[in-house]
Every structure is written in C-alpha cells, then in structure tokens.
PDB file of C-alpha atoms in Angstrom:
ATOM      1  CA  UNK A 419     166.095 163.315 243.971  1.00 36.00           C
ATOM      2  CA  UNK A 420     166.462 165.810 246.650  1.00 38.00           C
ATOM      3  CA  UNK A 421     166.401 169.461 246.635  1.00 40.00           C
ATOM      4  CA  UNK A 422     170.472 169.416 247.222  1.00 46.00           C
ATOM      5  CA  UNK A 423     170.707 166.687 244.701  1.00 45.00           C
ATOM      6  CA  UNK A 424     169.415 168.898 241.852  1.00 49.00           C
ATOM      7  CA  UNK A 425     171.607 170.006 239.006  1.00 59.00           C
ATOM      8  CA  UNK A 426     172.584 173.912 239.361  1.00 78.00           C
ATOM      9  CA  UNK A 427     170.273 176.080 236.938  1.00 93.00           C
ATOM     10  CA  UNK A 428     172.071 178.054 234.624  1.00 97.00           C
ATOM     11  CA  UNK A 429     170.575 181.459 233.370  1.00 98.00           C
ATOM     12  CA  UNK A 430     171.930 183.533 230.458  1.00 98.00           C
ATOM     13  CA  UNK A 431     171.000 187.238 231.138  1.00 98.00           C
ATOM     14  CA  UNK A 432     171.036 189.652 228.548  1.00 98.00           C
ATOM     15  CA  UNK A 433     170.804 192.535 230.833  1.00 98.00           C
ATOM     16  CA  UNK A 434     170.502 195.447 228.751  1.00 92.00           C
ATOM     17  CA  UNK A 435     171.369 198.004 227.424  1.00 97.00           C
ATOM     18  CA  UNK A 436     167.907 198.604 225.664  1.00 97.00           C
ATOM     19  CA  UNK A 437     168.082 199.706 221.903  1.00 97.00           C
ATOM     20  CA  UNK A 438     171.629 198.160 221.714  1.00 97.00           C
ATOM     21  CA  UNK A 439     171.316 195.397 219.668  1.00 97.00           C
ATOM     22  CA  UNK A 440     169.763 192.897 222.290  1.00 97.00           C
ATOM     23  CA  UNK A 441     167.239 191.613 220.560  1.00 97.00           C
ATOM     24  CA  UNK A 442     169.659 190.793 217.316  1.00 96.00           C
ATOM     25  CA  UNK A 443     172.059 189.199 219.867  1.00 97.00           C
ATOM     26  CA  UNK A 444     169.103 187.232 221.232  1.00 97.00           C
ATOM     27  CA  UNK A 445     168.377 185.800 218.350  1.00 96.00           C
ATOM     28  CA  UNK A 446     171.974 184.590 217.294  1.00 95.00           C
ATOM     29  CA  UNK A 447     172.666 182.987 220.580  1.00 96.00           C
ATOM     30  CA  UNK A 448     169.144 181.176 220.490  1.00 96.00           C
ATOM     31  CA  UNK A 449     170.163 179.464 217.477  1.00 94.00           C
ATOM     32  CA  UNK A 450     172.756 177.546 220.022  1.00 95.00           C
ATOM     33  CA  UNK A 451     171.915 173.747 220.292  1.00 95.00           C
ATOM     34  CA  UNK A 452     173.203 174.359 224.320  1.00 96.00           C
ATOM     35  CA  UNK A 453     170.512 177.346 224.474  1.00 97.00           C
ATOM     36  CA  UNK A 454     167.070 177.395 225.401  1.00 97.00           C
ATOM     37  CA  UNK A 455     165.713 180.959 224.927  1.00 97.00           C
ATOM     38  CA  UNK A 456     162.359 182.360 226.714  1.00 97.00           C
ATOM     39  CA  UNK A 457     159.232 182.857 225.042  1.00 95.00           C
ATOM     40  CA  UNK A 458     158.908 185.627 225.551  1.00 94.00           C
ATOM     41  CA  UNK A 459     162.414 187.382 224.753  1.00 97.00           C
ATOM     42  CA  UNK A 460     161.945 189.645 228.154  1.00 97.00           C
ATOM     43  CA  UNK A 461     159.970 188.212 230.812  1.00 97.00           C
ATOM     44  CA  UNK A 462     161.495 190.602 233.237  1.00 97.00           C
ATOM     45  CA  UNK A 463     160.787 188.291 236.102  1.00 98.00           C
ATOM     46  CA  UNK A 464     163.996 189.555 238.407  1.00 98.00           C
ATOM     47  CA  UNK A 465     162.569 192.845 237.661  1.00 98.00           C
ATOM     48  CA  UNK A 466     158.768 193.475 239.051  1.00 97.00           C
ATOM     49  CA  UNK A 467     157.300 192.193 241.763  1.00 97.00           C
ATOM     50  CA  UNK A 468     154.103 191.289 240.054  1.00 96.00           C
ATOM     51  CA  UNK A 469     156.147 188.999 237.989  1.00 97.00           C
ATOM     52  CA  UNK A 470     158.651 188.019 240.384  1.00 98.00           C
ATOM     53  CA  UNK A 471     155.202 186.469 242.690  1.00 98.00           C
ATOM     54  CA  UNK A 472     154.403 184.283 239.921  1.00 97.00           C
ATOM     55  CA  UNK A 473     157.407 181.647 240.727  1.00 97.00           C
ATOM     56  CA  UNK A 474     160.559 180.008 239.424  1.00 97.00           C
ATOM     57  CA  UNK A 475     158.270 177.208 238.082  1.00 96.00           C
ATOM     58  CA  UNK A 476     156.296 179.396 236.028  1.00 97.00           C
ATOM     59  CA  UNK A 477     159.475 180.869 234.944  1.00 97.00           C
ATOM     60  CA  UNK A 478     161.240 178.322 234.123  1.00 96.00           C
ATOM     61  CA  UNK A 479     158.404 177.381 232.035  1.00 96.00           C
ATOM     62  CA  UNK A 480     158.813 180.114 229.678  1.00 97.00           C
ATOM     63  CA  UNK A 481     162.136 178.165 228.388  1.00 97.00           C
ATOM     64  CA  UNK A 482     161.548 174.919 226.362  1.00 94.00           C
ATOM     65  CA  UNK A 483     164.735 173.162 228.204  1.00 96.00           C
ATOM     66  CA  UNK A 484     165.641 169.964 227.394  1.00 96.00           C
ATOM     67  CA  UNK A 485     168.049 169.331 230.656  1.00 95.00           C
ATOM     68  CA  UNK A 486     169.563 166.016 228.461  1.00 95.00           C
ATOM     69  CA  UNK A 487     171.238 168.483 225.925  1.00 95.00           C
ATOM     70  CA  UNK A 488     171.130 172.206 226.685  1.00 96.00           C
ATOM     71  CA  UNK A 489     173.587 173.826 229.203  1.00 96.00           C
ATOM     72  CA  UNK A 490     171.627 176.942 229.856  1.00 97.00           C
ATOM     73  CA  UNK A 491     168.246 179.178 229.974  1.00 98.00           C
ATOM     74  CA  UNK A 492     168.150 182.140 227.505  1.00 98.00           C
ATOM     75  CA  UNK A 493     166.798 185.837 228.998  1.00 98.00           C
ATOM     76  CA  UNK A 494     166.799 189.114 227.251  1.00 98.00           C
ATOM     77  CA  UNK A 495     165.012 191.344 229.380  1.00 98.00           C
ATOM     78  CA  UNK A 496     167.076 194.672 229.213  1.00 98.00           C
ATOM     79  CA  UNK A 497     164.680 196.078 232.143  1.00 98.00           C
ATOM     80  CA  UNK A 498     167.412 194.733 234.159  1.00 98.00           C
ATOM     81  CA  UNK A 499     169.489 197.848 233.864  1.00 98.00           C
ATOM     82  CA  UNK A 500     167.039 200.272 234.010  1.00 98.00           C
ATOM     83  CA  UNK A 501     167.728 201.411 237.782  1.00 98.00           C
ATOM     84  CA  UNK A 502     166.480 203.753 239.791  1.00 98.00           C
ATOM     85  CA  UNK A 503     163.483 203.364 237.759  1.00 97.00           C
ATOM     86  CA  UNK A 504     163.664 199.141 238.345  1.00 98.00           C
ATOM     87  CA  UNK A 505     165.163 198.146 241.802  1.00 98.00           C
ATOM     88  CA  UNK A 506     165.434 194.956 243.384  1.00 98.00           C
ATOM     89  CA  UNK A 507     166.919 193.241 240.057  1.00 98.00           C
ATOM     90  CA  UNK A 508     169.991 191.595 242.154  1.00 98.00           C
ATOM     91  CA  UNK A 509     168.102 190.792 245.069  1.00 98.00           C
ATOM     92  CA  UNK A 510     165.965 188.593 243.155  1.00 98.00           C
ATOM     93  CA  UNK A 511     168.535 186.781 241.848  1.00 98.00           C
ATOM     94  CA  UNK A 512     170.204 185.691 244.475  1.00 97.00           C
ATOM     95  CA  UNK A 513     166.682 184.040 245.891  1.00 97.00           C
ATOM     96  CA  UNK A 514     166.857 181.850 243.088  1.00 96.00           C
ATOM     97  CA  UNK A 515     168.724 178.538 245.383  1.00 93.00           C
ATOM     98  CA  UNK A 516     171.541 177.248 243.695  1.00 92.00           C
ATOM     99  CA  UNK A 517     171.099 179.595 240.546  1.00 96.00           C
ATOM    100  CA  UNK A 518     174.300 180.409 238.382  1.00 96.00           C
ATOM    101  CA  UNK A 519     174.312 183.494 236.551  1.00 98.00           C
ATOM    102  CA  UNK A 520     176.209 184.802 233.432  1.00 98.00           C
ATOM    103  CA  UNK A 521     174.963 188.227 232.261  1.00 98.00           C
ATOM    104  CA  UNK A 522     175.742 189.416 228.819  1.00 98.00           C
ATOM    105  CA  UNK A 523     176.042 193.302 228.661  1.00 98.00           C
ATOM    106  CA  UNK A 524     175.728 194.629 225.252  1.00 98.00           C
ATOM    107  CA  UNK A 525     176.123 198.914 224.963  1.00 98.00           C
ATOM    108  CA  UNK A 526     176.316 201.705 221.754  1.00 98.00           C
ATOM    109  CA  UNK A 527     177.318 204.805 221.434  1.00 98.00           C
ATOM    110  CA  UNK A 528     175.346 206.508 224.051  1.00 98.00           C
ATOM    111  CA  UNK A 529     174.212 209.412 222.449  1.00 98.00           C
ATOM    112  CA  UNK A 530     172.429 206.977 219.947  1.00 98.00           C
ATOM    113  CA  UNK A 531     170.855 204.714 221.896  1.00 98.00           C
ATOM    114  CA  UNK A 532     169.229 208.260 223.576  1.00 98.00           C
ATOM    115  CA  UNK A 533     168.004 208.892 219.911  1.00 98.00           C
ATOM    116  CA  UNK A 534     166.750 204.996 219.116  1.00 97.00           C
ATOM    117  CA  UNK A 535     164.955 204.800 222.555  1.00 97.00           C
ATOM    118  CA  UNK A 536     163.273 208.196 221.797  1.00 96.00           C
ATOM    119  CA  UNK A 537     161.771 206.809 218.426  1.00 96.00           C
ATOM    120  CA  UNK A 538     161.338 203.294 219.927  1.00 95.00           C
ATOM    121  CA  UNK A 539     159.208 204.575 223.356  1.00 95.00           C
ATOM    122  CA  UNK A 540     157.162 207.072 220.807  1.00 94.00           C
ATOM    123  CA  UNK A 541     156.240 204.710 219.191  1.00 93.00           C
ATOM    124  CA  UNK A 542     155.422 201.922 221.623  1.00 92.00           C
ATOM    125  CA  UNK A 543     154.442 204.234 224.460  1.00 90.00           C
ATOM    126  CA  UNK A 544     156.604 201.545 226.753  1.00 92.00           C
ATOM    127  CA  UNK A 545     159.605 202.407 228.852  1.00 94.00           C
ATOM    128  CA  UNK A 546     159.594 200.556 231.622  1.00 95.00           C
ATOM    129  CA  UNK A 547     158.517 196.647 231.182  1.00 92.00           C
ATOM    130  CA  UNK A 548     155.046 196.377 229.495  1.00 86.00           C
ATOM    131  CA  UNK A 549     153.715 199.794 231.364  1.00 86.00           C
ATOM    132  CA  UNK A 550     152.233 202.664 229.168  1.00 86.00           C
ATOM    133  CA  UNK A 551     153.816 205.447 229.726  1.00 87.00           C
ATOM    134  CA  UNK A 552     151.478 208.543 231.017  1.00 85.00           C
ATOM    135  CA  UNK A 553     153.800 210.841 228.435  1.00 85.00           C
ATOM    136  CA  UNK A 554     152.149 211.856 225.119  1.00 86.00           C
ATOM    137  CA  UNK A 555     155.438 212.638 223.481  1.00 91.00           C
ATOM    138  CA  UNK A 556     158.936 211.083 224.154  1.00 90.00           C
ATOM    139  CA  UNK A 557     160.392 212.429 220.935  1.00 94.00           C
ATOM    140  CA  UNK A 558     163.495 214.853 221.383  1.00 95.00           C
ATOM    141  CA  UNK A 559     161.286 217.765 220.757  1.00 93.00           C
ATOM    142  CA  UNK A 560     160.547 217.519 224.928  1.00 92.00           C
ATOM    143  CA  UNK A 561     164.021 216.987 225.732  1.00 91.00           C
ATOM    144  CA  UNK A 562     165.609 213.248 226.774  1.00 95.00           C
ATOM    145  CA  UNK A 563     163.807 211.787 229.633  1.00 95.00           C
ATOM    146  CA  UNK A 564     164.967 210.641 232.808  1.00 95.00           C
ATOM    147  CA  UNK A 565     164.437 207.119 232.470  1.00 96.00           C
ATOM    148  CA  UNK A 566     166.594 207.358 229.021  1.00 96.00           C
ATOM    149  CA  UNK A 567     169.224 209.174 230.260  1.00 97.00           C
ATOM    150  CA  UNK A 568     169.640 206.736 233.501  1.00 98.00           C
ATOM    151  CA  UNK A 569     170.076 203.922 231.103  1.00 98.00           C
ATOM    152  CA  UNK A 570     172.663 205.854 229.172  1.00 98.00           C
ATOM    153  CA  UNK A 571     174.843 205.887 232.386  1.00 98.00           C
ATOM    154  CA  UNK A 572     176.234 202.201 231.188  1.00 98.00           C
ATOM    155  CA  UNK A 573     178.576 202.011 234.494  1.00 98.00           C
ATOM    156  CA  UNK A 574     175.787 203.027 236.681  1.00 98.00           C
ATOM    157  CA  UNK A 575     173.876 200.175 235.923  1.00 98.00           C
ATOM    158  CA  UNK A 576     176.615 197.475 236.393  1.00 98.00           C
ATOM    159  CA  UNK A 577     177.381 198.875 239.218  1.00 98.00           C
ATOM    160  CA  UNK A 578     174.129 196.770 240.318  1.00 98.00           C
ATOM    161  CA  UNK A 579     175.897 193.261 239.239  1.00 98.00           C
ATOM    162  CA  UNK A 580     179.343 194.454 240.524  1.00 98.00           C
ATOM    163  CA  UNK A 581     179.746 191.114 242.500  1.00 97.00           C
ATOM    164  CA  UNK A 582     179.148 189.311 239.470  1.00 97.00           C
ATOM    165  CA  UNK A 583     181.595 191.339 237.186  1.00 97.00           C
ATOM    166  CA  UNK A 584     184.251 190.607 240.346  1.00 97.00           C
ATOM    167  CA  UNK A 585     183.572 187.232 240.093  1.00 97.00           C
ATOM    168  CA  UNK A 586     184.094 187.584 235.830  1.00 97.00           C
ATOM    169  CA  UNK A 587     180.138 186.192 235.196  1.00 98.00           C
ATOM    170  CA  UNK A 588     179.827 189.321 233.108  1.00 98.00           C
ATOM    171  CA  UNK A 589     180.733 189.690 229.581  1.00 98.00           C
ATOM    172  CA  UNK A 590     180.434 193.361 228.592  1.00 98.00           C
ATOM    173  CA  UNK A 591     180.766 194.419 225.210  1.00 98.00           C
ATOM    174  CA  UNK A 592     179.247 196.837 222.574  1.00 98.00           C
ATOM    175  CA  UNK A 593     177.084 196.723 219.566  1.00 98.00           C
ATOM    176  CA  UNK A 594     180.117 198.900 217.395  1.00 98.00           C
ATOM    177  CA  UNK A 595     182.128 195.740 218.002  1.00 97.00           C
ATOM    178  CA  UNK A 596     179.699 192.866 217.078  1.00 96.00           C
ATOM    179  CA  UNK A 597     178.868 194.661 213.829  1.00 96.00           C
ATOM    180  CA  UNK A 598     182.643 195.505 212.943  1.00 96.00           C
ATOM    181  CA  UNK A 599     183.907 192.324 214.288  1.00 95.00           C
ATOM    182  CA  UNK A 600     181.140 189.523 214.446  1.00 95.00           C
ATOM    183  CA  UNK A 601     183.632 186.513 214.240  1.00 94.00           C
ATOM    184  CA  UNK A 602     185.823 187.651 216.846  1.00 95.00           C
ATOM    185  CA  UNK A 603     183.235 189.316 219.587  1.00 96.00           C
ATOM    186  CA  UNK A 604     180.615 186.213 219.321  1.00 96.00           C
ATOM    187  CA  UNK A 605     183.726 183.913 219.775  1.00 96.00           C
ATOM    188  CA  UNK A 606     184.851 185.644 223.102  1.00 97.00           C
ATOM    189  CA  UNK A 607     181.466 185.375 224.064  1.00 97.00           C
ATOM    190  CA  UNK A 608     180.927 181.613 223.439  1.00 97.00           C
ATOM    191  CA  UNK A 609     184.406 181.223 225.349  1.00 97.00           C
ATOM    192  CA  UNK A 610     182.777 183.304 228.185  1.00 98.00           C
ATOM    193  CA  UNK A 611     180.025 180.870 228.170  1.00 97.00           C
ATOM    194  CA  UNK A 612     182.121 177.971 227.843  1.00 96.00           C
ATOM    195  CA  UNK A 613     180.682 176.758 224.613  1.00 96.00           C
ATOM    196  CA  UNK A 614     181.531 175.358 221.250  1.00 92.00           C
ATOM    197  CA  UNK A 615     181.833 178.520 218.577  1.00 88.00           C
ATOM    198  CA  UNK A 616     181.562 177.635 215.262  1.00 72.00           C
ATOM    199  CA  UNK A 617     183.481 180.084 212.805  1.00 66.00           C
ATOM    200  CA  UNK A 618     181.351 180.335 209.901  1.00 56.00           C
ATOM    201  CA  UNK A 619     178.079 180.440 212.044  1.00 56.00           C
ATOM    202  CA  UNK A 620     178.353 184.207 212.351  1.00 62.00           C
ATOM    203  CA  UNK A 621     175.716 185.649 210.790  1.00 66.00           C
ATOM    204  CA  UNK A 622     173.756 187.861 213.538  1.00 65.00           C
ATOM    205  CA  UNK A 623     170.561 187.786 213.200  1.00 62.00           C
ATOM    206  CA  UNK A 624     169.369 191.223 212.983  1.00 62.00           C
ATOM    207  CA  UNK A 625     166.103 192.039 214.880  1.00 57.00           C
ATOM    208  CA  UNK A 626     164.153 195.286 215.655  1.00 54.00           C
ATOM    209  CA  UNK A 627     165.953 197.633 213.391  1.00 54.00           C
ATOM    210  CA  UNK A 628     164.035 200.511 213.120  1.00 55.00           C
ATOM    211  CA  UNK A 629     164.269 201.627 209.328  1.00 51.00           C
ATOM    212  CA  UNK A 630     162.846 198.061 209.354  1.00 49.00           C
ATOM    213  CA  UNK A 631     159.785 199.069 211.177  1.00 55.00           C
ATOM    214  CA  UNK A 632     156.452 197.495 210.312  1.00 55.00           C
ATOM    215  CA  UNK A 633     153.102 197.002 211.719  1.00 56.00           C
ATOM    216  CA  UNK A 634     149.737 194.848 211.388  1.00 60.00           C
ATOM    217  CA  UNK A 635     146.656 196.727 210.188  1.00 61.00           C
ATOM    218  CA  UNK A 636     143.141 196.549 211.863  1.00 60.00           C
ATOM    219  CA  UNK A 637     141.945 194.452 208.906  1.00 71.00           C
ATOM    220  CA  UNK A 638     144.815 191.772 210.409  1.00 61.00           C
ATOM    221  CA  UNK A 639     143.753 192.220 213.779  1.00 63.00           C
ATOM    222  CA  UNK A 640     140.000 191.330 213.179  1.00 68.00           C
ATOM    223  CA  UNK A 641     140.555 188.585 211.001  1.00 70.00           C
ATOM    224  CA  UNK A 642     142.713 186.692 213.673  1.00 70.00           C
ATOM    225  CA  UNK A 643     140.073 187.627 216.223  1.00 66.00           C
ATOM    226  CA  UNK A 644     137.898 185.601 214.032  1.00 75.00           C
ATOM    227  CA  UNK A 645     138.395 181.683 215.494  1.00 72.00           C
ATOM    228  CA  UNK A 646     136.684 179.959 213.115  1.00 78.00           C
ATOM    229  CA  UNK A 647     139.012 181.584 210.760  1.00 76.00           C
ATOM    230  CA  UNK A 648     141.899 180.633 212.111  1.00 71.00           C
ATOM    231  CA  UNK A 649     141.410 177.771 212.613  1.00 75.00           C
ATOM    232  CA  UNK A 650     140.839 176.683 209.174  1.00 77.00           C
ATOM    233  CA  UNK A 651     143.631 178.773 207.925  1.00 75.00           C
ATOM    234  CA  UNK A 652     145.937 176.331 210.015  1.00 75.00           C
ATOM    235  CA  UNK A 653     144.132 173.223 208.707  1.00 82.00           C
ATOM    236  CA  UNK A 654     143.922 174.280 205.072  1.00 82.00           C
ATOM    237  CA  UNK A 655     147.028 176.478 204.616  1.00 83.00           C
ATOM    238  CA  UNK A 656     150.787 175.879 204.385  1.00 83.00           C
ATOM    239  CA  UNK A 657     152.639 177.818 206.955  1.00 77.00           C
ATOM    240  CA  UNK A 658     154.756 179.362 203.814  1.00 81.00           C
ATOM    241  CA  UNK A 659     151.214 180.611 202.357  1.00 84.00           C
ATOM    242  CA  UNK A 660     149.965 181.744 206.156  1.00 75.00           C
ATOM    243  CA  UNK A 661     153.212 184.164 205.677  1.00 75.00           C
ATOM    244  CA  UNK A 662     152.583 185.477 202.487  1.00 79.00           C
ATOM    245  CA  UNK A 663     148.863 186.351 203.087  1.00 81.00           C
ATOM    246  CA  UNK A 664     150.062 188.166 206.618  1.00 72.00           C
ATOM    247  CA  UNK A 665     152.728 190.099 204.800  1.00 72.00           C
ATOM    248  CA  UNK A 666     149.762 191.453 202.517  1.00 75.00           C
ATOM    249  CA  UNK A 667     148.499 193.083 205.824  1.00 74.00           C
ATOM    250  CA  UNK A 668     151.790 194.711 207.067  1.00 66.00           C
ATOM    251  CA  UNK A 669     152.269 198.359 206.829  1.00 60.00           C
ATOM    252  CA  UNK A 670     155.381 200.824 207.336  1.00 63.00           C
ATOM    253  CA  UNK A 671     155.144 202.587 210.779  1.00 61.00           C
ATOM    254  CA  UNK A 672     155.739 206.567 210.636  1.00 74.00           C
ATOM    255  CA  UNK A 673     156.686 207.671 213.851  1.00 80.00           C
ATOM    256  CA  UNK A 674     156.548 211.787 214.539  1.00 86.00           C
ATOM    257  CA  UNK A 675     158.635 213.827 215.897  1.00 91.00           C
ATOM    258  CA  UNK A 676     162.335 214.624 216.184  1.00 93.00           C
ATOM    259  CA  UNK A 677     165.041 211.765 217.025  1.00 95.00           C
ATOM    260  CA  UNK A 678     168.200 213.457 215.894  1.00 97.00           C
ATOM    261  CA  UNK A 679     170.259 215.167 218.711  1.00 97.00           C
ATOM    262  CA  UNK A 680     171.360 218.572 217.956  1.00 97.00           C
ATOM    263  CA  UNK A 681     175.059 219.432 218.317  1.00 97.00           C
ATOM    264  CA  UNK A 682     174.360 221.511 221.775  1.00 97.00           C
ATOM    265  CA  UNK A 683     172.854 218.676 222.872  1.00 97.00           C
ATOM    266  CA  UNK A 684     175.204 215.942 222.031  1.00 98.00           C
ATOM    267  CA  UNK A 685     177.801 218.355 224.129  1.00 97.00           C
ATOM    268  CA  UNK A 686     175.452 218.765 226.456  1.00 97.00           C
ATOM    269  CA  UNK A 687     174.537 214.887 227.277  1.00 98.00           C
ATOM    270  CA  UNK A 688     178.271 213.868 226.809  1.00 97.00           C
ATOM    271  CA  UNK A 689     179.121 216.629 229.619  1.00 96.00           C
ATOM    272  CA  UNK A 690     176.600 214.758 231.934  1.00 97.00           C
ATOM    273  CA  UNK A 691     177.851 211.128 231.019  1.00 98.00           C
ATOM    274  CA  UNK A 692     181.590 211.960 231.290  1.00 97.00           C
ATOM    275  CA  UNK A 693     182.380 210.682 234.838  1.00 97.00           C
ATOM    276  CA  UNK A 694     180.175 207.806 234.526  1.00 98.00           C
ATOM    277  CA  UNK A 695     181.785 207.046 230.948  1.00 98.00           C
ATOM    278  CA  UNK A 696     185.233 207.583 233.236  1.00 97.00           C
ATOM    279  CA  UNK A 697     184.348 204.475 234.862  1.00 97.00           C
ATOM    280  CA  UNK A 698     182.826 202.140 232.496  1.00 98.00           C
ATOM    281  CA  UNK A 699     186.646 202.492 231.158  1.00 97.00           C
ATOM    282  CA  UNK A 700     188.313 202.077 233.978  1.00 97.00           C
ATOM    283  CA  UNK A 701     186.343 200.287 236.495  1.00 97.00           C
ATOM    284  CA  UNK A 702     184.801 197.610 233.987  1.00 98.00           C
ATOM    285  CA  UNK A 703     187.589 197.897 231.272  1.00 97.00           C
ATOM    286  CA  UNK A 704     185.165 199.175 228.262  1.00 98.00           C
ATOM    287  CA  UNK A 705     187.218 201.067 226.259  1.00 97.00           C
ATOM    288  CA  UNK A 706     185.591 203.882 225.225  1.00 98.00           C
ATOM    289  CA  UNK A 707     187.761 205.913 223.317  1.00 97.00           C
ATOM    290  CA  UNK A 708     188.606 203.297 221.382  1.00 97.00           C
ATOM    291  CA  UNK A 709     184.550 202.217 220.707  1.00 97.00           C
ATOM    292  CA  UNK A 710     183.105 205.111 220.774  1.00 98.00           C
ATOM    293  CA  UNK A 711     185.673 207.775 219.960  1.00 97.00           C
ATOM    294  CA  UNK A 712     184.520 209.371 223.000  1.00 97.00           C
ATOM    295  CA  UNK A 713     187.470 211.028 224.917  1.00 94.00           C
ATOM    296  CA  UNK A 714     186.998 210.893 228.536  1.00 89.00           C
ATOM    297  CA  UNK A 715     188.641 212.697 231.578  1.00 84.00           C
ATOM    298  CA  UNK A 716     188.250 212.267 235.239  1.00 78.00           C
ATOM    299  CA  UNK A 717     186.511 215.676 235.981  1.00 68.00           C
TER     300      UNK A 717
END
C-alpha cells in the first residue's frame, strides 16, 4: 500500500484543562470498543520537542489499535493548553500527514481548578509535563502562579486550536455539566465523535480525585525493586490477591499548605479572568453564567 493509499489516522485529544476532570473523562471514553487509549494517559508528544523527536511510530505505539475495529487513538495530555508556558502544540499537529483531529475540551469553575492545581503541583512538584518544578511551595500561601493562572484563561488557550473549533473538531464542555448531566453531555460527545452512545453506560469513571489521594510506601517500593520477588508473586499469586497485598502498602497523602482562595482573592482572580471569560462565552459559545454562575461584562 502506498503512503497516499493509507487510511487517515484519527486522534482523540483531550486537550486540557488540567485538574478538570480529564483523567475521569479518560477513563469513560477508554471503555469505548471504537477507542484505543495511550499508555500512558499523557504522552504529551505535540507538546515538547524531546518527545515530539521520538516519531509518529513510536507514538502511535503507545495506543494498542486494532485498525479492524477501532475508529480512533485516545490522548489525554492536558499540557496541550498550557501556553505560553508550552508552544508549538498546533504546529505539531499539522506535521502529522493526513492526521484528523477531534479535541475534547473539558473546563471547571476557574477559581477551583486554581485551588486543585495548587494542591495537585504541591504535591507532585510537576507543572509542566514530567519537569520538577524549581518551586518549594506552590500552595496558595505564595500566591497563584503564573503557569496556573495562564491555564485558567480557558479562551486563551483555544484560541491555539481556533481553526479547529471553526472547522467544529472541538467539543468544549465543562466538568459542572458531566457531573450534573452525565447522560446528556457524554451523549453529545459520542455524537461529536460520531459514535454509538449507549444510555445506561454512563457511569464516569472517576479518577484522580483528590480527597481520594493515596500513595505507595518505601516498604512497596523496595519490594518491587526486588526481581526475584516479583517474579514469583506473578507466578504464584492471583492478580485479585497481588491487589489486596498492594493495598496493605498504600497510605493517605497529607499535602501542606493552604488551597482555599480567600474572598479578596476570588474577586481578585475573577477581575483578571473577566475579559477572557467574555470570550469563552461569546467567541466559543461556553456559557458561563449559566455553568459557572459567573457574570461577565465586556470591560
């Protein structure tokens, strides 16, 4: 077959926003039969160079595809709308030959996602991709950083993709909606994607939730570090009983700091946002008010 003979690739992208519910929507639309979702959830190859160099084979590995019965290729990588900060994002899409593109933009109420990516990047020390950041404390305490903030500015980003959301390849919605209305918002979405929706599959499958937050002790790590070990824990034990004993190891994580916005603040941020949240309602038809109860004004 030649290279013009080949079948057009199709990507899912879910763009961003991060800490809005991505990696729960991820997980619900991998459970698709037409979906093949990466391993890992955020590759972030249209977003780094470094990553970007290592190919669209080595990409397109990262998705077990089975061209015979799934339609598309599943990404979550929200460092997609994390410009100025990551550039380039669009650009290296459109090298992709013959590529098609729908991009999945899921938002919150702005002023929380600033508080859940506070707690999140404290805890992770990760803002950007996989990059530590040099900061020793992103809690609220030293004010909402830059990078945060830029994400926050939800029609900033798209502008980015704004040939795409021309060309109605981009399905933007928020995480108020798919919790209040999971039927109804995940069969818009299926219908953007041109898929089959069944009705009563609408659980979502919620992931990263930080009250939920747990992590592996040392004890974990240097018993898996152990190969001879693990490998007779895969010959000899169940996968059910591999679970249980790993569960034994898990501990709550106790992040410090402060991740509640004051009321100055909130005034304060919303102040900032209000002509970009101006045009995510009236440029790319999110309606705000009606989401978010934010009311906003052309300034």
């Amino acid at each position: 077959m030649s290279t013009n003979d080949k079948p057009t690739q199709q990507y899912i992208l879910i763009i961003g926003a991060m800490k809005s519910g991505t990696t729960s929507l991820f997980a619900t639309l991998a459970r698709h039969p037409k979906i093949a979702p990466a391993h890992p959830k955020e590759p972030g190859y249209f977003a780094f160079d470094d990553v970007n160099a290592q190919g669209l084979d080595w990409y397109d590995s990262l998705f077990d595809f089975d061209p015979d019965s799934q339609a598309y290729r599943l990404d979550g990588s929200t460092d997609y709308t994390k410009a100025p900060f990551v550039t380039g994002v669009r650009e290296r899409m459109a090298a992709v030959p013959g590529a098609r593109f729908k991009l999945i933009y899921i938002m919150r109420h702005p002023l929380r996602r600033i508080e859940s990516h506070a707690r999140d990047v404290q805890r992770t020390r990760k803002e950007i991709g996989q990059y530590n950041s040099k900061h020793a404390d992103h809690s609220l305490d030293t004010s909402v950083s830059l990078q945060s903030l830029a994400m926050a500015r939800y029609a900033e980003q798209l502008d980015v993709f704004a040939d795409l959301f021309d060309a109605g390849d981009i399905f933007v919605t928020g995480l108020e909606d798919l919790k209040a209305e999971p039927a109804e918002t995940l069969e818009r979405l299926y219908r953007f994607l041109d898929l089959d929706f069944e009705r009563k599959a609408t659980d979502i499958t919620r992931k990263n939730v930080a009250k939920d937050r747990v992590s592996l002790s040392s004890s974990w790590s240097a018993l898996t570090s152990n190969p001879f070990l693990l490998k007779v824990g895969k010959l000899f034990l169940s996968e059910a009983l591999q679970k249980k004993i790993k569960s034994r190891f898990r501990r709550r994580v106790v992040v410090e700091g402060r991740f509640d916005l004051t009321p100055e603040e909130e005034a304060t941020l919303l102040s900032l946002l209000n002509d970009d949240l101006h045009r995510l309602q009236t440029r790319f038809g999110f309606d705000v008010e009606r989401v978010w109860g934010i009311p906003v004004s052309m300034s």
